[in-house]
Short mmCIF file of C-alpha atoms in Angstrom, two decimals:
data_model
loop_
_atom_site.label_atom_id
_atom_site.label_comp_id
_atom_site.label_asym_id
_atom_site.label_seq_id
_atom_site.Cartn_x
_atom_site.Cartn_y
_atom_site.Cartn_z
CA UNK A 1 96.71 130.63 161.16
CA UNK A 2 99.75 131.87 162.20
CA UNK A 3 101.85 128.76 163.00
CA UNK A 4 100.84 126.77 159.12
CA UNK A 5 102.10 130.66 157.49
CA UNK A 6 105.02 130.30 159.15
CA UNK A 7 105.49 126.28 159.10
CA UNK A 8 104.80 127.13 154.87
CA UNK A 9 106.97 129.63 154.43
CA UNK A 10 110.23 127.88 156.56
CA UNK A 11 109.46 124.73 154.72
CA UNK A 12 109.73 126.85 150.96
CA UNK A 13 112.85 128.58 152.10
CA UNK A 14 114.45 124.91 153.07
CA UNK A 15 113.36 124.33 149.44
CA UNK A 16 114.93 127.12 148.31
CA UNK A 17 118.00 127.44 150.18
CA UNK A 18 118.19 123.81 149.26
CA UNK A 19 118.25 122.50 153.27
CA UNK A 20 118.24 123.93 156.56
CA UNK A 21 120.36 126.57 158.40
CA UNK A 22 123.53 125.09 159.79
CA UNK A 23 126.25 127.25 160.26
CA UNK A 24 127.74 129.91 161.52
CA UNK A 25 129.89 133.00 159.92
CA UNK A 26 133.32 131.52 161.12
CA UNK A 27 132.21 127.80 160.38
CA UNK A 28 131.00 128.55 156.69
CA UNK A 29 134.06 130.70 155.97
CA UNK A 30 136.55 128.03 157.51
CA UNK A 31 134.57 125.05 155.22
CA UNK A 32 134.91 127.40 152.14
CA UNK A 33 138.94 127.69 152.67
CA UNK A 34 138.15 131.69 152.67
CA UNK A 35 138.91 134.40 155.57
CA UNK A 36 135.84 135.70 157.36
CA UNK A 37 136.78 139.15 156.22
CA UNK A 38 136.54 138.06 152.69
CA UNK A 39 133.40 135.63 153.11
CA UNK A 40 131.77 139.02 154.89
CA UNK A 41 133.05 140.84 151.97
CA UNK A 42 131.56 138.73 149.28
CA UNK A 43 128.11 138.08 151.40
CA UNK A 44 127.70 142.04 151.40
CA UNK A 45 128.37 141.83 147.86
CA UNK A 46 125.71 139.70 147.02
CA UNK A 47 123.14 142.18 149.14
CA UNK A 48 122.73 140.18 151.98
CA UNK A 49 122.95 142.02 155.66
CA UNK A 50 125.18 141.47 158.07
CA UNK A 51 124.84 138.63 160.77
CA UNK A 52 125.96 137.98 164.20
CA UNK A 53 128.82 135.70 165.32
CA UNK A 54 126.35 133.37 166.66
CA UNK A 55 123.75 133.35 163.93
CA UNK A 56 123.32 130.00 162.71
CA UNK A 57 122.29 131.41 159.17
CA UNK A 58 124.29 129.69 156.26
CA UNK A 59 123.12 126.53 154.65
CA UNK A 60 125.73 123.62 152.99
CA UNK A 61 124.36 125.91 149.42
CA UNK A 62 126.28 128.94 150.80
CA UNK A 63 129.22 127.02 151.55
CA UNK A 64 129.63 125.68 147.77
CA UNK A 65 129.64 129.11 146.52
CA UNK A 66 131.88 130.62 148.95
CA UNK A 67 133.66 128.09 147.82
CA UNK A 68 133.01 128.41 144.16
CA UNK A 69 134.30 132.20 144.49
CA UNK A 70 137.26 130.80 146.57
CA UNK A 71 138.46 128.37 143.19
CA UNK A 72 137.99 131.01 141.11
CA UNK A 73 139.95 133.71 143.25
CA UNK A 74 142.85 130.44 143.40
CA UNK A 75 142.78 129.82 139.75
CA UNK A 76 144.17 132.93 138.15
CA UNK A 77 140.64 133.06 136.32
CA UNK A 78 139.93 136.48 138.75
CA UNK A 79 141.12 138.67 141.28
CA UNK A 80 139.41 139.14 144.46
CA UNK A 81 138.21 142.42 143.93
CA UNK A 82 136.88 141.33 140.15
CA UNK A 83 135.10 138.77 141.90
CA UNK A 84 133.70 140.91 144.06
CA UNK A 85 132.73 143.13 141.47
CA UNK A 86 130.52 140.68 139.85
CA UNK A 87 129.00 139.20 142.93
CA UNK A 88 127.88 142.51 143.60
CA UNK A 89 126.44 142.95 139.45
CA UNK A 90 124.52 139.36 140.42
CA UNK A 91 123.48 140.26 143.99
CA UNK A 92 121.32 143.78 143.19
CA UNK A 93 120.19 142.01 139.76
CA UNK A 94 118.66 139.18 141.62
CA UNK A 95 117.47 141.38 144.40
CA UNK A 96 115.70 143.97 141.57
CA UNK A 97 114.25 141.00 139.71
CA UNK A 98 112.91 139.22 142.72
CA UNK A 99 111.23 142.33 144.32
CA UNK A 100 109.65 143.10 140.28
CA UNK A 101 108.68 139.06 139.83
CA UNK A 102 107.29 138.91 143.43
CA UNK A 103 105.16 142.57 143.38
CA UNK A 104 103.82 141.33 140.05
CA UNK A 105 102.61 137.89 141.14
CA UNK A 106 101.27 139.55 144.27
CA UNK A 107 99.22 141.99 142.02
CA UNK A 108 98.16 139.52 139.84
CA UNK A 109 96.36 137.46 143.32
CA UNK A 110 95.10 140.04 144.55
CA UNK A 111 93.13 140.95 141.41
CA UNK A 112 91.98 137.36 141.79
CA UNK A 113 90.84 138.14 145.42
CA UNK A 114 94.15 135.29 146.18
CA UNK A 115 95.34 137.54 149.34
CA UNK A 116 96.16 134.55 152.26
CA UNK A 117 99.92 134.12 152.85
CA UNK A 118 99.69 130.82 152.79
CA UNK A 119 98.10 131.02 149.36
CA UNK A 120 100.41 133.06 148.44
CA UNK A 121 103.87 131.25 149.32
CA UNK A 122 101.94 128.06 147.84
CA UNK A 123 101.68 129.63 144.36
CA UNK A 124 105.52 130.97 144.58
CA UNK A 125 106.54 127.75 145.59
CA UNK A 126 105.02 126.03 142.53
CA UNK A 127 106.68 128.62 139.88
CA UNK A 128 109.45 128.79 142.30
CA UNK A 129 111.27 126.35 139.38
CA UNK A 130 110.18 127.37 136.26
CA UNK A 131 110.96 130.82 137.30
CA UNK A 132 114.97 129.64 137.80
CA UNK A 133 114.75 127.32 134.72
CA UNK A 134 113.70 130.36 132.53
CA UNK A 135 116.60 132.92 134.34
CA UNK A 136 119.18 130.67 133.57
CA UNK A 137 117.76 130.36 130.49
CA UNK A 138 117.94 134.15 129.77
CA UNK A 139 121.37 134.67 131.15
CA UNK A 140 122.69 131.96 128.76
CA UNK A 141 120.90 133.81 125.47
CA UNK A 142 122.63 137.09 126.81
CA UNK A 143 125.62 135.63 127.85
CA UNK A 144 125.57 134.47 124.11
CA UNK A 145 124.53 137.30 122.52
CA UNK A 146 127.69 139.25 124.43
CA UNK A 147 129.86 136.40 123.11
CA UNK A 148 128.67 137.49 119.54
CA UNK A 149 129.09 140.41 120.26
CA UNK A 150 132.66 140.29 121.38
CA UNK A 151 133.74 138.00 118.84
CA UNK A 152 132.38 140.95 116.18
CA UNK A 153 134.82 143.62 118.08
CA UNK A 154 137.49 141.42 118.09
CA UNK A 155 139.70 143.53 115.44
CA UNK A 156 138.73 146.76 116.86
CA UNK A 157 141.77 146.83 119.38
CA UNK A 158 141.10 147.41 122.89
CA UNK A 159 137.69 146.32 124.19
CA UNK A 160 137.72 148.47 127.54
CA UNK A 161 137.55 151.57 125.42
CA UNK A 162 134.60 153.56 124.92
CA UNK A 163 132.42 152.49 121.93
CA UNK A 164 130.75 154.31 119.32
CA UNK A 165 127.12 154.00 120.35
CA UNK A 166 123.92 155.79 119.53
CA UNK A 167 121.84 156.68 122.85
CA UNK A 168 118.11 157.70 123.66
CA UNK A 169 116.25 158.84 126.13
CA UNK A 170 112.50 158.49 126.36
CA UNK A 171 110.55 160.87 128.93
CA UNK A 172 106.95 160.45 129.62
CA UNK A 173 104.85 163.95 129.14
CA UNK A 174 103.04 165.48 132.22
CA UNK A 175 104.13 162.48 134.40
CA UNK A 176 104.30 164.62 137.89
CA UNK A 177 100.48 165.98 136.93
CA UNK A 178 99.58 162.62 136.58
CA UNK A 179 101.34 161.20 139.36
CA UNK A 180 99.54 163.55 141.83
CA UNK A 181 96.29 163.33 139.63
CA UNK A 182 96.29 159.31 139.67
CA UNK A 183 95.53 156.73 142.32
CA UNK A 184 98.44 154.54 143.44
CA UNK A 185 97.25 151.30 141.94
CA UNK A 186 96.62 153.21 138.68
CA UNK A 187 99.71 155.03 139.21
CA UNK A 188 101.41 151.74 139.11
CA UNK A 189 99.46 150.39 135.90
CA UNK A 190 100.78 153.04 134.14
CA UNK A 191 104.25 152.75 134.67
CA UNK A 192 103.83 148.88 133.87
CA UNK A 193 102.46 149.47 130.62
CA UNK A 194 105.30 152.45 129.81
CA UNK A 195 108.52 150.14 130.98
CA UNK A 196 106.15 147.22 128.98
CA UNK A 197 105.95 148.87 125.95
CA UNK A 198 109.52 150.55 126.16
CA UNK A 199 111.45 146.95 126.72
CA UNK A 200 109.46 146.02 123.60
CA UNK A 201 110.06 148.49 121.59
CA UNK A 202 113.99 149.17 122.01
CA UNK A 203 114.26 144.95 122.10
CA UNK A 204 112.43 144.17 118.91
CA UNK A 205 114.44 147.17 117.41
CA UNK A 206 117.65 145.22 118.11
CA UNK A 207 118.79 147.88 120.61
CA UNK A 208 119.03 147.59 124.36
CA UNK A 209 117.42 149.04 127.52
CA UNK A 210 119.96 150.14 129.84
CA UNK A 211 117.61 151.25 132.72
CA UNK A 212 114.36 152.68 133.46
CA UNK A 213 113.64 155.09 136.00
CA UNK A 214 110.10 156.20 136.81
CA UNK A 215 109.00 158.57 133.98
CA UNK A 216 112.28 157.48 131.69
CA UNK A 217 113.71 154.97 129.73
CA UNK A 218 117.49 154.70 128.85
CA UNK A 219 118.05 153.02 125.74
CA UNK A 220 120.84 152.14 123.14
CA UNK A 221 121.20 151.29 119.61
CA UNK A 222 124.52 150.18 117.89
CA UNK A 223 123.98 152.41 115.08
CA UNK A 224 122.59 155.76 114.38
CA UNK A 225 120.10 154.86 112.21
CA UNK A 226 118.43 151.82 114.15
CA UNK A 227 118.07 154.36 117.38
CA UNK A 228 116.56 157.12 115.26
CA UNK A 229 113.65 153.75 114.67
CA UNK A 230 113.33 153.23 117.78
CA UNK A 231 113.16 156.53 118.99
CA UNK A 232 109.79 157.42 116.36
CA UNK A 233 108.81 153.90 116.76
CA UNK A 234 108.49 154.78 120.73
CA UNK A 235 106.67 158.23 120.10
CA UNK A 236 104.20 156.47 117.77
CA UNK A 237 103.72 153.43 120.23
CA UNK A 238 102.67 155.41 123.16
CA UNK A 239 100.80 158.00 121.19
CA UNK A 240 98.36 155.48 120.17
CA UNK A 241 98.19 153.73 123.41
CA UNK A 242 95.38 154.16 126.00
CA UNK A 243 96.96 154.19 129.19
CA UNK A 244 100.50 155.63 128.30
CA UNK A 245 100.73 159.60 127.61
CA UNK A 246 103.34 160.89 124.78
CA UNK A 247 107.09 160.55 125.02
CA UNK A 248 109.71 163.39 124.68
CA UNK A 249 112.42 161.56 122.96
CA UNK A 250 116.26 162.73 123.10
CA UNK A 251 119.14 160.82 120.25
CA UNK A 252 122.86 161.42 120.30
CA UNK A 253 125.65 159.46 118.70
CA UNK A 254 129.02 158.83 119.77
CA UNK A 255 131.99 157.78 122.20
CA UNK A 256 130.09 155.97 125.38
CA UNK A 257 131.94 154.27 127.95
CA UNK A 258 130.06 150.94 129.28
CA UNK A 259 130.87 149.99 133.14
CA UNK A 260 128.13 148.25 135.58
CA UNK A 261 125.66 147.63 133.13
CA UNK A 262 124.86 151.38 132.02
CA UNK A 263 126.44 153.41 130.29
CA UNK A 264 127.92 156.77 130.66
CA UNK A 265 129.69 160.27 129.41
CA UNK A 266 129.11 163.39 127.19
CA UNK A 267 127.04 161.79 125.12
CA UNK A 268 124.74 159.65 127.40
CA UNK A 269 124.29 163.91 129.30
CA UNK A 270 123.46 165.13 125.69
CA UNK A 271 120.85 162.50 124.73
CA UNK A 272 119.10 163.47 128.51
CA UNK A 273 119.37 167.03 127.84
CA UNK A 274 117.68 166.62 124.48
CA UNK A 275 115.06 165.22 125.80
CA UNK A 276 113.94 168.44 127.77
CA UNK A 277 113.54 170.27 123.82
CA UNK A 278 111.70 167.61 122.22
CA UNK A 279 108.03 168.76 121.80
CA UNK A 280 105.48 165.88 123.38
CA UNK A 281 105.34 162.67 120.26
CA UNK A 282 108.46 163.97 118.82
CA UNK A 283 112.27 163.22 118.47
CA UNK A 284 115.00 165.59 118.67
CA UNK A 285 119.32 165.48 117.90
CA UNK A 286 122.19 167.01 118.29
CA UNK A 287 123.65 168.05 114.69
CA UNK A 288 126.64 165.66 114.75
CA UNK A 289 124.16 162.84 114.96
CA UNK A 290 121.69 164.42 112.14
CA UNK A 291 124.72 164.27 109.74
CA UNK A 292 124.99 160.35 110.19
CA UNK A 293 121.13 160.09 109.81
CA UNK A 294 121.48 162.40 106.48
CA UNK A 295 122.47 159.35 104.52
CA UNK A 296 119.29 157.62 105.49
CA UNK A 297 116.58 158.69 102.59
CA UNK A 298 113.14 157.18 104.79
CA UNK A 299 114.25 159.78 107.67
CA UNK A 300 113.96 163.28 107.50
CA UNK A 301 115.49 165.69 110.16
CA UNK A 302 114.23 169.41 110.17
CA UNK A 303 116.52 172.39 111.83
CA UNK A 304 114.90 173.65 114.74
CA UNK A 305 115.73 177.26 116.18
CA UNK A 306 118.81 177.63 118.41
CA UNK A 307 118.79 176.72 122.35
CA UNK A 308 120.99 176.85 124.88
CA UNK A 309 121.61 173.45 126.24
CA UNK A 310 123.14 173.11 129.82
CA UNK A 311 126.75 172.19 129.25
CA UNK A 312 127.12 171.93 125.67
CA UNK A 313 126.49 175.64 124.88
CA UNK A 314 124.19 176.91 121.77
CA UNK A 315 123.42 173.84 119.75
CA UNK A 316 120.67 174.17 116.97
CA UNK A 317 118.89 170.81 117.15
CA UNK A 318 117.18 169.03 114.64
CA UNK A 319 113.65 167.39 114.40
CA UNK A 320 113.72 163.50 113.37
CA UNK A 321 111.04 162.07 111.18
CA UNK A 322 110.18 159.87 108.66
CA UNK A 323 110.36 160.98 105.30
CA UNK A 324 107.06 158.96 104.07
CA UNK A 325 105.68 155.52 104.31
CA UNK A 326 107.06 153.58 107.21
CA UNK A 327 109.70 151.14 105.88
CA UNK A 328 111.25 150.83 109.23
CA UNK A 329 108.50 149.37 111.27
CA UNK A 330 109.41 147.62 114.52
CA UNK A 331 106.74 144.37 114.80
CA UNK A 332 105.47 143.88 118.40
CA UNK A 333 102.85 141.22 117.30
#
């Protein structure tokens, strides 16, 4: 059994890698036109280990985009440390999504009692395409959706700067109880079903999910108003839901600076720490915020009592709610 695993498995990463192992570190850098300092440089980048001198571990693939990077580098288009940069952004994406798409297919066989490796690595290898088809697929649409995006900014001066945006953290009540309480596997449902439900929620709502981590969700909205929808649209979502417990939700407004894909600053730390005085279902701000949501008749934001909140002093925050019938709805169906 051994030999046809591993005679599968070396014939889907020839698929993938689109042929064989051929060369060495010196021998792909000197094809590429590149040092070997930078073509270590840029294969770290791209989360890959280190090899040996002698390794015969590159394929013709890596070659072309060493080389790729090298034109680029040449051109003007970047420097070497941008490109860098955003071989790095592409190499811990791709390793993040792989690991998620790979656990989930594995989960998914297993339920179906699929456990072989070689059954296994002959189901990856048949969504092996479709899988890349639909990612490039995505990147265009948000490639094109930060096009729009910068095309809208255009007149607002310098686009480096730190933009007005409205941020949210979502905390899951009682998740250490439940994390000792639960069994692994449901453990693992229920964090599926949160980051599920969260993705859809801040997506529909036009707003964005800038990370998730464990028992949180990151999210932001352009405006004030659309976060304060998606913040009660996220409370009322897992309230009703079976397998999710309430949310502690957290909304501040203002100057953010962007960098890496997440976002960070004052305002980002006083979102998080509002999340610690929401109540379990409910949505709390900072006053500053609840004066841009004032405007907003269908919301309704009630003074709670003073707190002290860790780094920002004695801040009275308010409670965020909707005034009456729901005319902001956010439509998962």
């Amino acid at each position: 059994m051994t030999v046809p695993d591993a005679e599968a498995g070396g014939s889907l990463e020839r698929e993938l890698l689109g042929g064989p192992r051929r060369w060495r570190r010196r021998e792909v850098a000197g094809r590429a036109g590149v040092s070997q300092l930078s073509s270590r440089k840029l294969w770290r980048a791209l989360g890959f280990a280190n090899v040996g001198d002698e390794d015969v571990a590159f394929t013709d693939a890596d070659v072309e985009a060493l080389g790729r990077v090298a034109r680029l580098v040449r051109s003007g288009l970047l420097d070497e440390p941008t490109a860098i940069a955003l071989a790095r952004a592409l190499g811990q994406t791709a390793d993040r999504l792989v690991s998620w798409q790979t656990e989930t297919l594995l989960e998914h066989l297993a339920a179906d009692g699929v456990t072989a490796p070689e059954e296994v690595l002959a189901r990856l290898g048949d969504l092996s395409g479709d899988l890349e088809a639909l990612l490039v697929h995505a990147w265009r649409r948000h490639l094109a959706a930060a096009a729009s995006w910068l095309s809208d900014v255009a007149d607002d001066g310098d686009l480096a700067a730190p933009a007005a945006l409205t941020v949210g953290f979502a905390d899951l009540v009682s998740y250490t109880r439940l994390s000792q309480r639960l069994e692994q596997r449901e453990l693992g449902v229920l964090v599926q079903r949160f980051e599920g439900l969260a993705a859809d929620v801040v997506t529909a709502g036009g707003g964005r999910v800038v990370k998730t981590v464990g028992d949180e969700v990151l999210f932001t909205a352009d405006e004030p108003v659309s976060g304060a929808v998606i913040a009660l649209s996220l409370s009322e979502q897992m309230a009703v839901d079976e397998v999710v417990p309430d949310v502690r939700v957290g909304l501040a407004h203002g100057q953010v600076l962007r960098s890496l894909g997440d976002v960070y600053g004052p305002v980002v730390n006083l979102a998080s720490r509002l999340t610690a005085l929401a109540q379990p279902g409910t949505v709390v701000t900072d006053p500053e915020t609840a004066r841009l949501l004032h405007v907003e008749p269908d919301l309704v934001l009630v003074p709670q009592r003073p707190r002290q909140v860790r780094g920002f002093g004695v801040m009275r925050p308010l409670l965020v709610a909707r005034a009456g019938p729901q005319r902001y709805t956010i439509d998962l169906d």
